[in-house]
Coordinates of C-alpha atoms in Angstrom, one line a residue:
X11 CA 32.9 -20.8 23.6
X12 CA 29.3 -19.6 23.6
X13 CA 28.3 -16.1 22.3
X14 CA 25.0 -14.4 21.5
X15 CA 24.3 -11.9 18.6
X16 CA 21.0 -10.4 17.7
X17 CA 19.0 -10.3 14.4
X18 CA 15.3 -9.8 13.7
X19 CA 12.4 -11.5 11.9
X20 CA 9.5 -9.7 10.2
X21 CA 6.0 -11.1 10.6
X22 CA 3.2 -9.0 8.9
X23 CA 4.5 -5.4 9.3
X24 CA 6.1 -5.9 12.7
X25 CA 9.4 -7.4 13.7
X26 CA 10.5 -9.9 16.4
X27 CA 14.0 -9.9 17.8
X28 CA 15.9 -13.1 17.1
X29 CA 18.7 -14.2 19.4
X30 CA 21.4 -16.1 17.5
X31 CA 23.3 -18.4 19.9
X32 CA 26.6 -19.7 18.6
X33 CA 28.6 -22.4 20.3
X34 CA 32.0 -23.5 19.1
X35 CA 33.3 -26.7 20.8
X36 CA 35.6 -29.7 20.2
X37 CA 34.6 -31.9 17.3
X38 CA 33.6 -31.4 13.7
X39 CA 30.3 -30.3 12.3
X40 CA 28.0 -27.4 11.5
X41 CA 24.5 -27.6 13.0
X42 CA 21.9 -24.9 12.4
X43 CA 18.7 -25.2 14.3
X44 CA 15.7 -23.1 15.2
X45 CA 13.3 -23.6 12.2
X46 CA 15.5 -22.0 9.5
X47 CA 14.3 -22.1 5.9
X48 CA 16.5 -23.3 3.0
X49 CA 18.0 -19.8 2.3
X50 CA 19.3 -19.8 5.9
X51 CA 20.5 -23.4 5.7
X52 CA 22.6 -22.5 2.7
X53 CA 24.2 -19.6 4.5
X54 CA 27.2 -21.6 5.6
X55 CA 28.5 -21.7 2.0
X56 CA 28.2 -17.9 1.6
X57 CA 29.7 -17.3 5.0
X58 CA 32.7 -19.6 4.4
X59 CA 33.5 -17.9 1.1
X60 CA 33.0 -14.4 2.4
X61 CA 35.3 -15.0 5.5
X62 CA 38.0 -16.7 3.4
X63 CA 38.0 -13.8 0.9
X64 CA 38.5 -11.3 3.8
X65 CA 41.3 -13.1 5.7
X66 CA 39.2 -15.1 8.1
X67 CA 37.8 -18.6 8.2
X68 CA 35.2 -20.9 9.7
X69 CA 37.0 -22.9 12.4
X70 CA 37.3 -26.6 11.9
X71 CA 35.3 -27.4 15.0
X72 CA 31.8 -28.4 16.0
X73 CA 29.7 -25.3 15.4
X74 CA 26.1 -25.2 16.8
X75 CA 23.9 -22.2 15.9
X76 CA 20.4 -21.8 17.4
X77 CA 17.9 -19.2 16.2
X78 CA 15.7 -18.4 19.2
X79 CA 12.8 -18.5 19.8
X80 CA 13.2 -22.0 18.2
X81 CA 9.5 -22.5 17.5
X82 CA 9.3 -19.4 15.2
X83 CA 9.9 -20.0 11.5
X84 CA 12.7 -17.9 10.1
X85 CA 13.2 -17.1 6.4
X86 CA 15.5 -15.3 4.0
X87 CA 19.2 -14.7 3.6
X88 CA 19.4 -11.6 5.8
X89 CA 20.8 -13.6 8.7
X90 CA 24.2 -14.2 6.9
X91 CA 26.0 -11.3 8.5
X92 CA 24.5 -12.1 12.0
X93 CA 25.6 -15.8 11.8
X94 CA 29.1 -14.8 10.4
X95 CA 29.8 -12.3 13.2
X96 CA 28.5 -14.9 15.8
X97 CA 30.9 -17.5 14.5
X98 CA 33.9 -15.2 14.5
X99 CA 33.1 -14.1 18.0
X100 CA 32.5 -17.6 19.4
X101 CA 35.7 -18.9 17.8
X102 CA 37.8 -16.0 19.3
X103 CA 38.6 -14.3 16.0
X104 CA 36.7 -11.2 17.2
X105 CA 37.0 -9.9 20.7
X106 CA 34.3 -7.3 21.7
X107 CA 32.0 -6.7 24.6
X108 CA 29.5 -4.6 22.6
X109 CA 28.2 -7.1 20.1
X110 CA 25.0 -7.7 22.1
X111 CA 24.1 -4.0 21.9
X112 CA 23.5 -4.1 18.2
X113 CA 21.0 -5.7 15.8
X114 CA 23.1 -7.1 12.9
X115 CA 21.5 -8.0 9.6
X116 CA 22.6 -8.5 6.0
X117 CA 22.9 -10.9 3.1
X118 CA 26.5 -11.8 2.2
X119 CA 28.0 -12.2 -1.3
X120 CA 31.0 -14.5 -1.8
X121 CA 33.4 -11.6 -1.6
X122 CA 32.0 -10.3 1.6
X123 CA 29.9 -7.5 0.1
X124 CA 26.4 -7.0 1.5
X125 CA 23.1 -7.1 -0.4
X126 CA 20.0 -5.2 0.8
X127 CA 17.5 -6.8 3.1
X128 CA 13.7 -6.6 3.4
X129 CA 11.9 -5.1 6.4
X130 CA 14.7 -2.7 7.6
X131 CA 12.2 -0.1 8.9
X132 CA 10.1 -2.5 11.1
X133 CA 13.3 -4.1 12.4
X134 CA 14.7 -0.6 13.3
X135 CA 11.5 0.3 15.1
X136 CA 11.6 -2.9 17.1
X137 CA 15.3 -2.4 17.9
X138 CA 14.6 1.1 19.2
X139 CA 11.7 -0.2 21.3
X140 CA 13.9 -2.9 23.0
X141 CA 16.7 -0.5 23.8
X142 CA 19.4 -1.6 21.4
X143 CA 22.1 1.0 20.9
X144 CA 22.4 0.5 17.1
X145 CA 21.5 -1.3 13.9
X146 CA 24.2 -2.5 11.5
X147 CA 22.9 -3.3 8.0
X148 CA 23.6 -3.0 4.3
X149 CA 24.3 0.6 3.1
X150 CA 21.3 0.5 0.7
X151 CA 18.9 0.1 3.6
X152 CA 20.5 2.7 5.9
X153 CA 18.3 5.7 5.0
X154 CA 15.2 3.6 5.5
X155 CA 16.2 2.5 9.0
X156 CA 17.5 5.9 9.9
X157 CA 13.9 7.2 9.9
X158 CA 13.7 5.8 13.4
X159 CA 15.0 8.4 16.0
X160 CA 16.9 7.3 19.1
X161 CA 18.7 4.5 17.3
X162 CA 22.2 4.6 15.7
X163 CA 22.1 3.3 12.2
X164 CA 25.3 2.2 10.4
X165 CA 25.2 1.3 6.8
X166 CA 28.1 -1.0 5.7
X167 CA 29.3 -2.3 2.3
X168 CA 31.5 -5.2 3.4
X169 CA 31.7 -7.6 6.3
X170 CA 35.3 -6.4 6.9
X171 CA 34.0 -3.0 8.0
X172 CA 31.8 -4.8 10.7
X173 CA 34.7 -7.0 11.9
X174 CA 37.0 -4.0 12.3
X175 CA 34.3 -2.0 14.1
X176 CA 33.9 -4.7 16.7
X177 CA 37.5 -6.0 16.9
X178 CA 39.6 -2.9 16.4
X179 CA 37.1 -0.1 17.3
X180 CA 37.3 1.4 13.8
X181 CA 34.3 3.8 13.7
X182 CA 31.5 3.3 11.2
X183 CA 29.8 6.2 9.5
X184 CA 26.4 6.8 11.1
X185 CA 23.5 7.5 8.8
X186 CA 21.4 10.5 10.2
X187 CA 18.4 11.9 8.5
X188 CA 15.9 14.5 9.6
X189 CA 12.6 12.6 9.3
X190 CA 10.3 15.6 9.2
X191 CA 12.6 17.5 6.8
X192 CA 12.7 14.4 4.5
X193 CA 8.9 14.1 4.7
X194 CA 8.0 17.7 3.9
X195 CA 10.7 18.1 1.2
X196 CA 8.9 15.9 -1.3
X197 CA 5.4 16.2 0.0
X198 CA 4.1 18.6 -2.7
X199 CA 5.7 17.2 -5.9
X200 CA 3.3 14.8 -7.5
X201 CA 4.5 13.0 -10.6
X202 CA 1.3 13.5 -12.5
X203 CA -0.9 16.7 -12.6
X204 CA -4.5 17.3 -13.7
X205 CA -3.3 20.4 -15.5
X206 CA -2.0 18.0 -18.2
X207 CA -5.5 16.7 -19.0
X208 CA -7.3 18.5 -21.8
X209 CA -11.1 18.6 -21.6
X210 CA -12.9 15.9 -19.4
X211 CA -14.1 18.6 -17.0
X212 CA -17.0 16.4 -15.8
X213 CA -14.6 13.5 -15.1
X214 CA -12.2 15.7 -13.2
X215 CA -15.2 16.9 -11.1
X216 CA -16.1 13.2 -10.5
X217 CA -12.5 12.5 -9.4
X218 CA -12.6 15.5 -7.0
X219 CA -15.7 14.2 -5.4
X220 CA -14.3 10.7 -5.1
X221 CA -11.1 12.1 -3.5
X222 CA -13.0 14.3 -1.1
X223 CA -15.2 11.6 0.3
X224 CA -12.9 8.5 -0.2
X225 CA -15.4 7.1 -2.6
X226 CA -14.4 4.1 -4.9
X227 CA -14.8 4.9 -8.6
X228 CA -15.4 3.0 -11.8
X229 CA -14.7 4.6 -15.1
X230 CA -16.6 3.2 -18.1
X231 CA -15.6 4.3 -21.6
X232 CA -14.1 3.2 -25.0
X233 CA -10.4 2.6 -25.5
X234 CA -8.4 5.8 -25.8
X235 CA -10.9 7.9 -23.8
X236 CA -8.3 8.7 -21.1
X237 CA -9.4 6.5 -18.3
X238 CA -5.9 5.5 -17.3
X239 CA -4.5 9.0 -17.6
X240 CA -7.2 10.3 -15.2
X241 CA -6.7 7.5 -12.7
X242 CA -3.0 8.1 -12.5
X243 CA -3.6 11.7 -11.5
X244 CA -5.9 10.9 -8.6
X245 CA -3.2 10.6 -5.9
X246 CA -2.1 14.1 -6.7
X247 CA -5.4 15.6 -5.4
X248 CA -5.8 13.4 -2.4
X249 CA -5.0 15.2 0.9
X250 CA -1.2 15.1 1.7
X251 CA -0.2 12.2 3.8
X252 CA 0.4 12.8 7.5
X253 CA 3.7 11.7 9.1
X254 CA 1.9 8.8 10.7
X255 CA 0.4 7.6 7.4
X256 CA 3.8 8.0 5.7
X257 CA 5.5 5.8 8.4
X258 CA 2.7 3.2 8.1
X259 CA 3.0 3.1 4.3
X260 CA 6.8 2.9 4.4
X261 CA 6.7 0.0 6.7
X262 CA 4.5 -2.1 4.3
X263 CA 6.8 -1.3 1.3
X264 CA 9.8 -2.0 3.5
X265 CA 8.6 -5.5 4.2
X266 CA 8.7 -6.3 0.4
X267 CA 12.0 -4.6 -0.1
X268 CA 10.8 -1.6 -2.2
X269 CA 12.4 1.3 -0.2
X270 CA 16.0 1.0 -1.3
X271 CA 17.8 4.4 -0.7
X272 CA 14.4 6.1 -0.5
X273 CA 14.0 6.9 3.1
X274 CA 10.4 7.9 4.0
X275 CA 7.6 7.7 1.5
X276 CA 5.7 11.0 1.3
X277 CA 3.7 10.4 -1.8
X278 CA 0.5 8.3 -1.7
X279 CA 1.1 5.0 -3.4
X280 CA -0.5 4.2 -6.8
X281 CA -0.7 0.5 -7.7
X282 CA -1.7 -0.8 -11.1
X283 CA -1.6 -4.6 -11.1
X284 CA -2.1 -6.5 -14.4
X285 CA -5.4 -8.4 -14.9
X286 CA -3.6 -11.8 -14.8
X287 CA -2.7 -11.3 -11.1
X288 CA -3.4 -14.1 -8.7
X289 CA -5.5 -13.9 -5.5
X290 CA -2.4 -14.2 -3.3
X291 CA -0.6 -11.5 -5.2
X292 CA -3.6 -9.2 -4.9
X293 CA -4.6 -9.6 -1.3
X294 CA -1.4 -11.1 0.1
X295 CA -0.4 -14.6 1.1
X296 CA 2.0 -17.4 0.1
X297 CA 3.8 -20.0 2.1
X298 CA 5.6 -17.2 3.9
X299 CA 2.9 -14.5 3.8
X300 CA 3.8 -11.2 2.1
X301 CA 1.6 -8.1 1.6
X302 CA -0.4 -8.0 -1.6
X303 CA -1.3 -5.2 -3.9
X304 CA -4.2 -4.0 -1.8
X305 CA -1.8 -3.5 1.2
X306 CA 0.8 -1.9 -1.0
X307 CA -2.0 0.6 -1.9
X308 CA -2.6 1.4 1.8
X309 CA -3.3 5.1 2.2
X310 CA -3.3 5.5 -1.6
X311 CA -5.0 4.3 -4.8
X312 CA -5.5 0.8 -6.2
X313 CA -6.2 1.0 -10.0
X314 CA -7.7 -2.1 -11.7
X315 CA -7.6 -1.4 -15.4
X316 CA -10.0 -3.5 -17.6
X317 CA -11.9 -4.8 -14.5
X318 CA -13.9 -7.5 -16.3
X319 CA -10.6 -9.1 -17.5
X320 CA -9.7 -9.9 -14.0
X321 CA -10.7 -13.4 -12.8
X322 CA -13.9 -13.2 -10.9
X323 CA -12.6 -15.2 -7.9
X324 CA -9.7 -12.8 -7.7
X325 CA -12.0 -9.9 -7.4
X326 CA -14.2 -11.6 -4.9
X327 CA -11.5 -12.1 -2.3
X328 CA -11.0 -8.3 -2.3
X329 CA -14.5 -7.7 -1.0
X330 CA -13.9 -8.3 2.7
X331 CA -10.6 -6.3 3.0
X332 CA -12.3 -3.4 1.3
X333 CA -14.9 -3.5 4.0
X334 CA -12.6 -4.1 7.0
X335 CA -9.7 -2.0 5.7
X336 CA -7.3 -4.8 6.6
X337 CA -6.5 -8.3 5.5
X338 CA -5.8 -11.2 7.8
X339 CA -3.8 -14.2 6.5
X340 CA -4.0 -17.3 8.7
X341 CA -1.4 -20.2 8.6
X342 CA -1.1 -23.3 10.9
X343 CA 1.5 -21.7 13.2
X344 CA 0.7 -18.0 13.0
X345 CA -1.6 -15.3 11.7
X346 CA -0.5 -12.0 10.2
X347 CA -2.6 -8.9 9.5
X348 CA -1.8 -6.2 6.9
X349 CA -3.6 -2.9 6.6
X350 CA -5.4 -2.2 3.4
X351 CA -7.2 1.1 3.6
X352 CA -7.2 2.2 -0.1
X353 CA -9.3 4.0 -2.6
X354 CA -10.3 1.7 -5.5
X355 CA -10.4 3.1 -9.0
X356 CA -11.5 0.6 -11.7
X357 CA -11.9 1.1 -15.4
X358 CA -13.7 -1.0 -18.1
X359 CA -14.9 -0.8 -21.6
X360 CA -18.7 -0.7 -22.0
X361 CA -18.7 -3.9 -24.0
X362 CA -16.2 -6.6 -25.2
X363 CA -15.8 -4.6 -28.5
X364 CA -15.4 -1.4 -26.5
X365 CA -18.0 0.8 -28.2
X366 CA -21.4 -0.1 -26.7
X367 CA -23.7 3.0 -26.6
X368 CA -21.6 4.8 -29.2
X369 CA -23.9 5.9 -32.0
X370 CA -21.0 6.3 -34.4
X371 CA -19.5 2.9 -33.9
X372 CA -20.8 -0.4 -35.3
X373 CA -22.2 -3.0 -32.8
X374 CA -19.7 -5.8 -32.6
X375 CA -20.9 -7.7 -29.6
X376 CA -24.0 -9.9 -29.3
X377 CA -26.3 -9.7 -26.3
X378 CA -24.9 -13.0 -25.0
X379 CA -21.4 -11.7 -25.2
X380 CA -22.4 -8.5 -23.5
X381 CA -24.0 -10.5 -20.7
X382 CA -21.0 -12.7 -20.2
X383 CA -18.7 -9.6 -20.2
X384 CA -20.7 -7.6 -17.7
X385 CA -21.5 -10.6 -15.4
X386 CA -17.8 -10.8 -14.5
X387 CA -18.4 -7.9 -12.1
X388 CA -20.5 -9.2 -9.2
X389 CA -23.2 -7.2 -7.5
X390 CA -21.5 -7.4 -4.0
X391 CA -18.3 -5.9 -5.5
X392 CA -20.3 -3.2 -7.4
X393 CA -22.0 -2.4 -4.0
X394 CA -18.6 -1.2 -2.7
X395 CA -18.2 1.3 -5.6
X396 CA -20.0 4.5 -5.0
X397 CA -19.3 6.4 -8.2
X398 CA -19.9 5.1 -11.8
X399 CA -19.0 7.6 -14.5
X400 CA -19.0 7.3 -18.3
X401 CA -15.9 8.6 -20.0
X402 CA -16.2 9.8 -23.6
X403 CA -13.3 10.6 -26.0
X404 CA -12.1 14.2 -26.0
X405 CA -12.9 16.1 -29.3
X406 CA -10.0 17.5 -31.3
X407 CA -10.9 21.1 -30.5
X408 CA -10.3 20.4 -26.8
X409 CA -7.1 18.4 -27.4
X410 CA -5.6 21.2 -29.4
X411 CA -6.3 23.9 -26.9
X412 CA -3.2 25.7 -25.5
X413 CA -5.0 26.6 -22.3
X414 CA -4.0 24.4 -19.4
X415 CA -6.6 22.9 -17.0
X416 CA -6.8 23.5 -13.3
X417 CA -3.8 22.2 -11.4
X418 CA -3.8 19.3 -8.9
X419 CA -2.7 21.7 -6.2
X420 CA -5.8 23.9 -6.6
X421 CA -8.1 20.9 -6.6
X422 CA -6.3 19.4 -3.6
X423 CA -7.1 22.5 -1.5
X424 CA -10.8 21.9 -1.9
X425 CA -10.5 18.2 -1.3
X426 CA -8.4 18.8 1.9
X427 CA -11.0 21.4 3.2
X428 CA -13.8 18.8 2.6
X429 CA -11.9 16.1 4.4
X430 CA -11.3 18.4 7.4
X431 CA -15.1 18.9 7.7
X432 CA -15.5 15.1 7.7
X433 CA -12.8 14.6 10.3
X434 CA -14.7 16.9 12.7
X435 CA -18.0 15.3 11.9
X436 CA -16.8 11.8 12.6
X437 CA -14.6 12.7 15.6
X438 CA -16.8 10.5 17.8
X439 CA -16.6 7.5 15.5
X440 CA -13.1 5.9 15.6
X441 CA -13.6 3.7 12.6
X442 CA -15.1 6.4 10.3
X443 CA -12.8 9.0 8.8
X444 CA -14.6 10.1 5.6
X445 CA -18.1 9.9 4.0
X446 CA -17.6 6.7 2.1
X447 CA -17.2 4.8 5.4
X448 CA -20.5 5.8 6.8
X449 CA -22.9 3.0 7.8
X450 CA -26.7 3.1 7.5
X451 CA -27.2 4.7 10.9
X452 CA -24.7 7.5 10.1
X453 CA -26.2 8.1 6.7
X454 CA -29.6 8.7 8.3
X455 CA -28.0 11.1 10.8
X456 CA -25.8 13.1 8.5
X457 CA -27.6 13.0 5.2
X458 CA -31.1 14.2 6.1
X459 CA -33.1 15.4 3.1
X460 CA -35.9 17.9 2.8
X461 CA -39.2 16.8 1.1
X462 CA -38.3 18.2 -2.4
X463 CA -35.0 16.4 -2.3
X464 CA -36.7 13.1 -1.2
X465 CA -39.2 13.5 -4.1
X466 CA -36.4 14.1 -6.6
X467 CA -34.5 11.0 -5.4
X468 CA -37.7 8.9 -5.5
X469 CA -38.5 10.0 -9.1
X470 CA -35.0 9.3 -10.2
X471 CA -35.0 5.8 -8.8
X472 CA -38.3 5.0 -10.5
X473 CA -37.6 6.6 -13.9
X474 CA -34.0 5.4 -14.2
X475 CA -34.8 2.1 -12.7
X476 CA -32.0 2.5 -10.2
X477 CA -31.4 -0.5 -7.9
X478 CA -31.9 -0.3 -4.1
X479 CA -28.1 -0.4 -3.6
X480 CA -27.9 2.9 -5.3
X481 CA -29.9 4.7 -2.6
X482 CA -27.3 4.9 0.1
X483 CA -24.5 5.6 -2.3
X484 CA -26.3 8.6 -3.8
X485 CA -26.8 10.0 -0.3
X486 CA -23.1 9.5 0.6
X487 CA -21.9 11.2 -2.6
X488 CA -24.5 14.0 -2.1
X489 CA -23.0 14.5 1.4
X490 CA -19.5 14.9 -0.1
X491 CA -20.7 17.3 -2.7
X492 CA -22.2 19.4 0.1
X493 CA -18.9 19.3 2.0
X494 CA -17.0 20.5 -1.1
X495 CA -19.4 23.5 -1.1
X496 CA -18.9 23.9 2.7
X497 CA -22.6 23.7 3.5
X498 CA -24.2 21.6 6.2
X499 CA -27.5 20.5 4.5
X500 CA -27.7 18.1 1.6
X501 CA -30.1 19.7 -0.9
X502 CA -31.7 18.8 -4.2
X503 CA -28.8 20.2 -6.3
X504 CA -26.3 17.8 -4.5
X505 CA -28.6 14.9 -4.9
X506 CA -29.2 15.6 -8.6
X507 CA -25.5 15.6 -9.3
X508 CA -25.0 12.4 -7.2
X509 CA -27.6 10.6 -9.3
X510 CA -25.5 11.2 -12.4
X511 CA -22.8 9.0 -10.9
X512 CA -24.7 5.7 -11.0
X513 CA -24.4 4.8 -14.6
X514 CA -24.1 1.0 -14.1
X515 CA -27.3 0.8 -12.0
X516 CA -29.4 2.0 -14.9
X517 CA -31.5 -0.3 -17.0
X518 CA -29.5 -1.7 -19.9
X519 CA -26.2 -2.0 -18.1
X520 CA -26.0 -4.7 -15.4
X521 CA -29.6 -5.5 -15.3

């Protein structure tokens, strides 16, 4: 007897419906075709034990299973439940006329329990688009899939529940969530707040400017100055995510299985990979491509602590995705694209010893060591970082103050107002959303300077020996400072402040 059940495969951040054809006929054998990987090939052992422990069995006949389309590579153990239900239906142990109305996915344990799967959200979106009535999957993934409206989502704990649903009509409990309510419920509760930071007012100002214009930032300072503490609080002052951004971000995290029991992500992601990370783990890749840290940071912040400790080749592969705001991974049979629009925040010590330019600390690094240390950061990568700021340790008097600093909510209001100005300004440019993304032509149009401001910038570049790459970045940052003040014209005050944020371009740093 031939039967068809439906599962799904995830490629990139989108899903493709997979038709599982199961034929049970005279003879003996178990044949699984359609480009399955090893995890799927091993499924017959898990299925046999799960069925036996729940009062069913794999029939002693010739079983042929085809995963169509057959030229598309399938991976993972999430097809266990799909294959098991197909075998039971084809062998007559389940009688139901509604199996083809559902997407069925789940990894089986030997007792018939279900383990969570990856990519539940994109699978649910595809199922809804193709008109399936419902989606049956492990209970841990139910809230994630239920984000999609117009699709019945049933979270189950054991294969016996699915069998009774199809064979005996025993109802399953539908998971229903109000997507908008879930989204707004946790929107304004950041984990870290700038009110916890004592002192560092100039650095907070720098962070506010970076957030307002989407500018990448590098923090330079000795150990213990508070670089990591400040970076962790940056997402709390970024504009709240829109519902579209939240769905887009949740899809990416769903693909790597990081949404268990969470539902919709409403907080901007903050990723902090270790400096030993590989290129594939940072930008994505592998035999079966998966999103990397830059995609998991999409719509949020990627924090690279101790930037010179990262391998230079790892940092270099990040340059193109930073420019294009997406990363494309090509394989022989297919190509996948992951979004990667993130704000980069990096930190570094000023020298291998950590205390270069500190008059109270002994010099522990030779000029050659300094050059080797700083040369790990290439010019093209530094070109993509608009704001350089030196972070100094907070004096005891500031640390011991009882007065709290300005809260993230208050700072976020100013940042959001500045972003709204930019949204209107760039309404005619579909690929530009904030100041950091301006090209040369747009800089000339939106960052016009009067003669005194031009003279100020010229003198600063000559006296501080600023590089040519600093010119456009100063104008971009100056534009953002003007937006925070709500003024249309970039003036000398804005340019003077922007010049302060180019520490690494000055003579004596990176040459």
